[in-house]
Short mmCIF file of C-alpha atoms in Angstrom, two decimals:
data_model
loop_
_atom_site.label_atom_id
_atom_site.label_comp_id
_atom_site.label_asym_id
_atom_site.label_seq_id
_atom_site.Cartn_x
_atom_site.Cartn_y
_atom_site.Cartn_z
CA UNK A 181 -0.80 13.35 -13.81
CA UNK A 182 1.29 9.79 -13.49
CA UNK A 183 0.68 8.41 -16.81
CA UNK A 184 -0.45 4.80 -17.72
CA UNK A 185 2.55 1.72 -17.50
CA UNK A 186 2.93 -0.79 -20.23
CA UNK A 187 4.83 -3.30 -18.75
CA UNK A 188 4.77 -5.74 -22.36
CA UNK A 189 1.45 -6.78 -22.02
CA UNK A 190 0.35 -5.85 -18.77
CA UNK A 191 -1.08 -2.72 -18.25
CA UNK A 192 -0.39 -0.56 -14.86
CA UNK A 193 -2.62 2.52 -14.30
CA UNK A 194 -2.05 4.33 -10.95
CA UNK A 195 -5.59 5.00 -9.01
CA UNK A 196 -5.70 7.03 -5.70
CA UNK A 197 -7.47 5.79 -3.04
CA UNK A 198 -7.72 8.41 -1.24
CA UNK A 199 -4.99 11.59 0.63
CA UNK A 200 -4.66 12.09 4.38
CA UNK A 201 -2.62 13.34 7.31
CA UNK A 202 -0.48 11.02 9.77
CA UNK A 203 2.15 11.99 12.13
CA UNK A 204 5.79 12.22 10.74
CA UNK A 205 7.57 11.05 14.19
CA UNK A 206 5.57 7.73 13.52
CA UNK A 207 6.38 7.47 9.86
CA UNK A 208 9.94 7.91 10.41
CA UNK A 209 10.39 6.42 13.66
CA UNK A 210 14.01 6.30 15.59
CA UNK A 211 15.05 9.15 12.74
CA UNK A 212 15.15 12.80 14.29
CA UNK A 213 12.77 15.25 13.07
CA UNK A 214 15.68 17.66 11.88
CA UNK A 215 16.09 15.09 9.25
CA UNK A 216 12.67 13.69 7.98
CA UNK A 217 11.45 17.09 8.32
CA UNK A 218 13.76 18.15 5.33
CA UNK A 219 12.21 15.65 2.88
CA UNK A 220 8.49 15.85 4.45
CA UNK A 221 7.59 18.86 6.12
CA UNK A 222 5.12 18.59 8.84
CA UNK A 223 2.07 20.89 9.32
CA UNK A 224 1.55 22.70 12.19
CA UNK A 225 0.31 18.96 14.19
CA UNK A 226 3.43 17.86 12.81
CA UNK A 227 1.66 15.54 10.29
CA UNK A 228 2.62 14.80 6.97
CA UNK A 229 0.97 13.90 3.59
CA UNK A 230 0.32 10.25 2.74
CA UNK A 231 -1.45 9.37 -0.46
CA UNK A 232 -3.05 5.80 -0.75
CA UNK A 233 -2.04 4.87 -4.10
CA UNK A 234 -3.82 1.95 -5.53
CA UNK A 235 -2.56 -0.12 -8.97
CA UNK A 236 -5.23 -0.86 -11.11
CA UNK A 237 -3.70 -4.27 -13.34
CA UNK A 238 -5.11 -4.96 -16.98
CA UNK A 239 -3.72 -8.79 -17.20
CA UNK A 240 -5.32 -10.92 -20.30
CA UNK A 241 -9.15 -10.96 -19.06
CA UNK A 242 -8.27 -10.19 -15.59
CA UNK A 243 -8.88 -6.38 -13.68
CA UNK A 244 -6.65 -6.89 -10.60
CA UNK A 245 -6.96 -4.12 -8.49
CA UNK A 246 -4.17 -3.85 -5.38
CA UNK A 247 -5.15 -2.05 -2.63
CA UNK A 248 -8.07 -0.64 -1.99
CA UNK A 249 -7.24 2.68 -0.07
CA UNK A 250 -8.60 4.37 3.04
CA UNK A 251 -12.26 4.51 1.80
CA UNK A 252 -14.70 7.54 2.47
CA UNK A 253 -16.61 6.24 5.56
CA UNK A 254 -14.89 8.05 8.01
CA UNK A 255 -16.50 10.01 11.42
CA UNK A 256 -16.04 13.41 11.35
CA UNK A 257 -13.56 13.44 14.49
CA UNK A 258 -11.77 10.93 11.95
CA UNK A 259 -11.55 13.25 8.75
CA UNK A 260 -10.35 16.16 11.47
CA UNK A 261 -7.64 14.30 13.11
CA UNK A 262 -6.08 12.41 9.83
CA UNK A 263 -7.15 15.94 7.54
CA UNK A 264 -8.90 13.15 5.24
CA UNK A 265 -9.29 14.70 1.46
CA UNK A 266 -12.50 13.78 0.99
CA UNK A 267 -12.49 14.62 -2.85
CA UNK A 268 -9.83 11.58 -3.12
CA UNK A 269 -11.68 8.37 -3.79
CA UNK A 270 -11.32 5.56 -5.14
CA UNK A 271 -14.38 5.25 -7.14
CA UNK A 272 -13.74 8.44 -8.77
CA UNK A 273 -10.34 7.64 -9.76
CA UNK A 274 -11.44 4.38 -10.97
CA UNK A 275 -14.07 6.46 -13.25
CA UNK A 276 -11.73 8.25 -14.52
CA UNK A 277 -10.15 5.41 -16.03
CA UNK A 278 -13.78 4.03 -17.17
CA UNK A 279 -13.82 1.15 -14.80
CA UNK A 280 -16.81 0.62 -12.49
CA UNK A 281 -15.93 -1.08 -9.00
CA UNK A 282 -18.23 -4.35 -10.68
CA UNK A 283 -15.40 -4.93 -13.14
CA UNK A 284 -12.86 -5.72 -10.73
CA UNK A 285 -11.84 -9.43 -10.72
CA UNK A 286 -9.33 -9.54 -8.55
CA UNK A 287 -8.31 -7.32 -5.18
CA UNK A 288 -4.94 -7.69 -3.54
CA UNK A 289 -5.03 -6.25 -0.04
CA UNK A 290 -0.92 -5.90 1.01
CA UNK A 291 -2.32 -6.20 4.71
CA UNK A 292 -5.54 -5.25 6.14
CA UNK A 293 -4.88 -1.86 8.22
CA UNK A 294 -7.70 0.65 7.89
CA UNK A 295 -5.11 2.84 5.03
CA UNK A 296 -5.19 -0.04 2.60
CA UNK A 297 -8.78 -1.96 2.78
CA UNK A 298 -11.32 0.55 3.62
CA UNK A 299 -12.12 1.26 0.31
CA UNK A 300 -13.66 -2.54 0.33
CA UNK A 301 -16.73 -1.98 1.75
CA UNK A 302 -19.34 0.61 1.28
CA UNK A 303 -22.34 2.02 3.61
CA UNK A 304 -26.06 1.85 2.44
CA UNK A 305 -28.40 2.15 4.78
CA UNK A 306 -26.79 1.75 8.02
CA UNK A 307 -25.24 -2.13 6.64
CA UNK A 308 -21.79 -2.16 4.96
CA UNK A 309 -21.35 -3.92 1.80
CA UNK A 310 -18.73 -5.19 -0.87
CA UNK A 311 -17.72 -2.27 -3.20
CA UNK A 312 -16.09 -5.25 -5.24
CA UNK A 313 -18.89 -7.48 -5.39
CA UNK A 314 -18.10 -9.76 -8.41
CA UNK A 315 -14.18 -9.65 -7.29
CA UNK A 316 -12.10 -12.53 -5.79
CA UNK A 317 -9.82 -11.10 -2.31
CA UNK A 318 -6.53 -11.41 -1.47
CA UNK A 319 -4.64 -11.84 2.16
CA UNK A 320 -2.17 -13.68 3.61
CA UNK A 321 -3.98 -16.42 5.65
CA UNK A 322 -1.85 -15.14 8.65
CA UNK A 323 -2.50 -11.40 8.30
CA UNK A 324 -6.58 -12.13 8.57
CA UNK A 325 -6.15 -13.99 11.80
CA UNK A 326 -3.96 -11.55 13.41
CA UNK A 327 -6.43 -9.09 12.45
CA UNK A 328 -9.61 -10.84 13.74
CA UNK A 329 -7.76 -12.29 16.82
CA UNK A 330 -6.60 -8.71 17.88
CA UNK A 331 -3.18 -10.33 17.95
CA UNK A 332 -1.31 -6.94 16.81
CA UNK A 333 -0.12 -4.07 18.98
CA UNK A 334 -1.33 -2.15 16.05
CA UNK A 335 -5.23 -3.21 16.74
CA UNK A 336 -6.32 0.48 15.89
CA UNK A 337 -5.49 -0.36 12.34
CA UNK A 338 -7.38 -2.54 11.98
CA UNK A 339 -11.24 -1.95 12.30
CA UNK A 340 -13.36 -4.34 14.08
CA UNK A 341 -17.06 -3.51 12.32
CA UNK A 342 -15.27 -3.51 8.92
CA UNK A 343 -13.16 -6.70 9.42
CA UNK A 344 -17.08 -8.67 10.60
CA UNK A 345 -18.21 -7.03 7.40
CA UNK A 346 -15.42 -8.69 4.97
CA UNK A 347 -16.06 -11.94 6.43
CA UNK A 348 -19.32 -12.02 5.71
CA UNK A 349 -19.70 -9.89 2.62
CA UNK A 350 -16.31 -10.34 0.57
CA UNK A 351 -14.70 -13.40 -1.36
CA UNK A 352 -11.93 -14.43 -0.16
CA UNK A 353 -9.41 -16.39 -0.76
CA UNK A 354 -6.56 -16.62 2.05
CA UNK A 355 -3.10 -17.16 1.35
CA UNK A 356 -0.39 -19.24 2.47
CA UNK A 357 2.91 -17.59 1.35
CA UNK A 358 4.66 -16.35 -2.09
CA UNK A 359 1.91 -17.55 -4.83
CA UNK A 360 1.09 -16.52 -8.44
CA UNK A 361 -2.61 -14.71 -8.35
CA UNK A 362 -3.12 -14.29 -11.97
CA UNK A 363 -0.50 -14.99 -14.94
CA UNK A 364 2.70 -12.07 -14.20
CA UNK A 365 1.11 -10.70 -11.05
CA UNK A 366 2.67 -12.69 -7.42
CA UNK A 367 2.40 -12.14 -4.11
CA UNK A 368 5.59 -12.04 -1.88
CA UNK A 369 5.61 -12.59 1.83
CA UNK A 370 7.46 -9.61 3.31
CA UNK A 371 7.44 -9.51 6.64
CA UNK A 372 8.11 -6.29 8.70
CA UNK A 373 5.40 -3.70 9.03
CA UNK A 374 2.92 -6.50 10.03
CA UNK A 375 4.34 -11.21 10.60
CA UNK A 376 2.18 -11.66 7.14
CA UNK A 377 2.45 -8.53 5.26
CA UNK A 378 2.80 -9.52 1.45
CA UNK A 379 4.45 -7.10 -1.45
CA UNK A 380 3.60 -7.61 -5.07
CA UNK A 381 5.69 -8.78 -8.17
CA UNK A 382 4.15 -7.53 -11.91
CA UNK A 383 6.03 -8.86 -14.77
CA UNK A 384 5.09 -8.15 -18.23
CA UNK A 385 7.41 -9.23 -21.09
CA UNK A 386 9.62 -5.80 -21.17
CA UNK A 387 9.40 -4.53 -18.05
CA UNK A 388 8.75 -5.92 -13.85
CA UNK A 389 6.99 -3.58 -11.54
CA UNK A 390 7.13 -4.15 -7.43
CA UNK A 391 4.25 -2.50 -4.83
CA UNK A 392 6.60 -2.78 -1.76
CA UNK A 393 3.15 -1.90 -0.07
CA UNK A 394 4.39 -0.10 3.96
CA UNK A 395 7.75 -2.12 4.01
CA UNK A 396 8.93 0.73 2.05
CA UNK A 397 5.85 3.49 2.07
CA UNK A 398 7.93 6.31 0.54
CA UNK A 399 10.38 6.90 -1.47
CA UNK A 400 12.12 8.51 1.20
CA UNK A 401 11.38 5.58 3.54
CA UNK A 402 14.79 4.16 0.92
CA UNK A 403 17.45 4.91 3.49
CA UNK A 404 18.31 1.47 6.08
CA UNK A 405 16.95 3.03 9.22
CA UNK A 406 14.37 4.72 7.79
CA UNK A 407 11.35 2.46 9.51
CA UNK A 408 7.75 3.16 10.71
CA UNK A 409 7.21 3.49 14.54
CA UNK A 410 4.07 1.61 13.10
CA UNK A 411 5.71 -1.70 12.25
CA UNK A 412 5.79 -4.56 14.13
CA UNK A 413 8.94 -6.20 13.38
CA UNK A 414 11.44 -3.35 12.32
CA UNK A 415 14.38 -5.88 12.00
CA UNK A 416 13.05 -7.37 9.67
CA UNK A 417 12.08 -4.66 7.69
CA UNK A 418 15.36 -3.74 7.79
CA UNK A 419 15.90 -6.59 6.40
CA UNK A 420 13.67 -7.23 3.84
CA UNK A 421 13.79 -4.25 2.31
CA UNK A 422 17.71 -4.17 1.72
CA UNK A 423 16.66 -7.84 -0.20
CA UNK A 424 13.76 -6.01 -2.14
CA UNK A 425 15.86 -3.06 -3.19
CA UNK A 426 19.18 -5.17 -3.99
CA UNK A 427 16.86 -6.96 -6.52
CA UNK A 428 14.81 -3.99 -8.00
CA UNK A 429 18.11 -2.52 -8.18
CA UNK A 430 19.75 -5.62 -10.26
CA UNK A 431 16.97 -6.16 -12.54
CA UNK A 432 15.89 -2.35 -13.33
CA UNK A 433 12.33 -2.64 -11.62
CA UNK A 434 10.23 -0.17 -11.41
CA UNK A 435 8.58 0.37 -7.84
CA UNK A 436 5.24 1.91 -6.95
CA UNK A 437 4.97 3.61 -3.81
CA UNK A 438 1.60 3.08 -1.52
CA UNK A 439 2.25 6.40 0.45
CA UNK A 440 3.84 8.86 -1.33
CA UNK A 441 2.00 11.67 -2.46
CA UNK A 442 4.57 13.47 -5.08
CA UNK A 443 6.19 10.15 -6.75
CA UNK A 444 3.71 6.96 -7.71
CA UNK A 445 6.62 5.40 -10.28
CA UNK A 446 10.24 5.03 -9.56
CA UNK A 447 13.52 2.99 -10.09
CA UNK A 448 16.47 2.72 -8.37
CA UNK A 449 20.24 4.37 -8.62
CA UNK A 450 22.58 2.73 -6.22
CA UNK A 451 25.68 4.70 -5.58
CA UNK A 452 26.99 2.82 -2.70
CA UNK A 453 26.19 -0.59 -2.13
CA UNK A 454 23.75 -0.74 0.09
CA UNK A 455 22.58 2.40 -0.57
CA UNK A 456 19.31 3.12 -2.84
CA UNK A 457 17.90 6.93 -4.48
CA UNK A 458 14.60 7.01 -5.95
CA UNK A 459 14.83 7.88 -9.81
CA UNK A 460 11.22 9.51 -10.83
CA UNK A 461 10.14 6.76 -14.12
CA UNK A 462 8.43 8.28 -16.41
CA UNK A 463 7.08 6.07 -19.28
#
């Protein structure tokens, strides 16, 4: 089990949101299966395993909580396609921390694909509902309306029922650009898998943690080319992420994976420059 992070005064403890199955040709994109396939083998529907690991952030008074995972509302032509572990959810894994979903002050959503917000909302009765009712929200202004307007090529992402839902039911508070959410957590704009997909900055007094969120998914997703069919502006995940890692890499961050369902905590080794290894962190 990844063990709690005590950044000097901010405390990281890693939550899963939930485990399933997506297709390895779209994770990896342009990169040949005789490649990815070493580092993630496929199942027999050549999918491999994603996790959706959340951050749960102890900051002065302040439970942030960033991401939200894939939730546990899914149809059961859903669970069979993505293999959904249905054991994995968020509200357990916040129990076993002793947090109740009522305690959370803060969510940060790194975009608002299906993967990373469904665990807002919960059904009773037929009606969906905040699972973080007393929390504040957190989007990029731009990311919302690209996701209400349908503006994406990605529109399957992002669910139509749930996103009326969060308007009505959720706090928000929407963005505009790199901004301070509570004292030592940020938000950075990183465009690449979506125009207004943000990444998050946690700096405590000893140590700075970064949730790249799906500009770089996996650990393995490290290497230049290594990009998601599923983005929407590769180039610039290409480019962002060489600016992310050069940084990380300077400064001796740690980075939290979203996706990656053997490694939560790393930092980086850079042999070349240019060129980035995952380092397993253990605290």
């Amino acid at each position: 089990m990844t063990q709690d992070l005590d950044l000097g005064g901010i405390q990281v403890s890693p939550v899963l949101g939930g485990r399933l199955w997506l297709d390895g040709g779209a994770m990896f994109g342009v990169v040949p299966r005789t490649l990815w396939e070493r580092q993630c083998p496929p199942d027999g529907r050549h999918r491999i395993e994603n996790a959706c690991n959340c951050l749960l952030i102890r900051s002065g008074d302040h439970l942030v909580l960033i991401e939200s995972g894939c939730g546990d509302r899914f149809l059961e032509r859903e669970r069979e396609l993505f293999a959904v572990d249905e054991t994995a959810t968020l509200v357990t894994a916040l129990a076993s921390v002793g947090i109740d979903p009522t305690q959370i002050t803060h969510v940060i959503l790194t975009h608002l694909h299906f993967d990373h917000s469904g665990g807002l909302l919960m059904a009773q009765g037929g009606q969906l509902f905040a699972r973080f009712s007393e929390a504040q929200h957190f989007v990029q202004h731009g990311e919302w309306l690209d996701a209400v307007s349908g503006r994406s090529i990605m529109r399957s992402s992002y669910l139509t029922d749930d996103l009326t839902a969060m308007a009505s039911e959720l706090q928000w508070n929407h963005l505009s650009g790199d901004t301070e959410v509570v004292p030592g957590v940020e938000v950075r704009v990183t465009k690449g898998h979506t125009e207004h997909h943000q990444s998050v900055v946690v700096r405590g007094s000893e140590r700075t943690l970064v949730y790249p969120g799906d500009l770089i998914p996996t650990r393995h997703h490290l290497r230049p080319y290594w990009i998601m069919s599923y983005d929407m502006f590769p180039f610039d995940t290409f480019q962002q992420k060489r600016k992310l890692c050069d940084e990380a890499a300077a400064e001796d961050w740690i980075l939290s994976w979203d996706h990656d369902p053997d490694q939560v905590f790393s930092t980086l080794s850079s042999p070349k420059p240019g060129q980035f290894e995952a380092v397993r962190y253990e605290s």
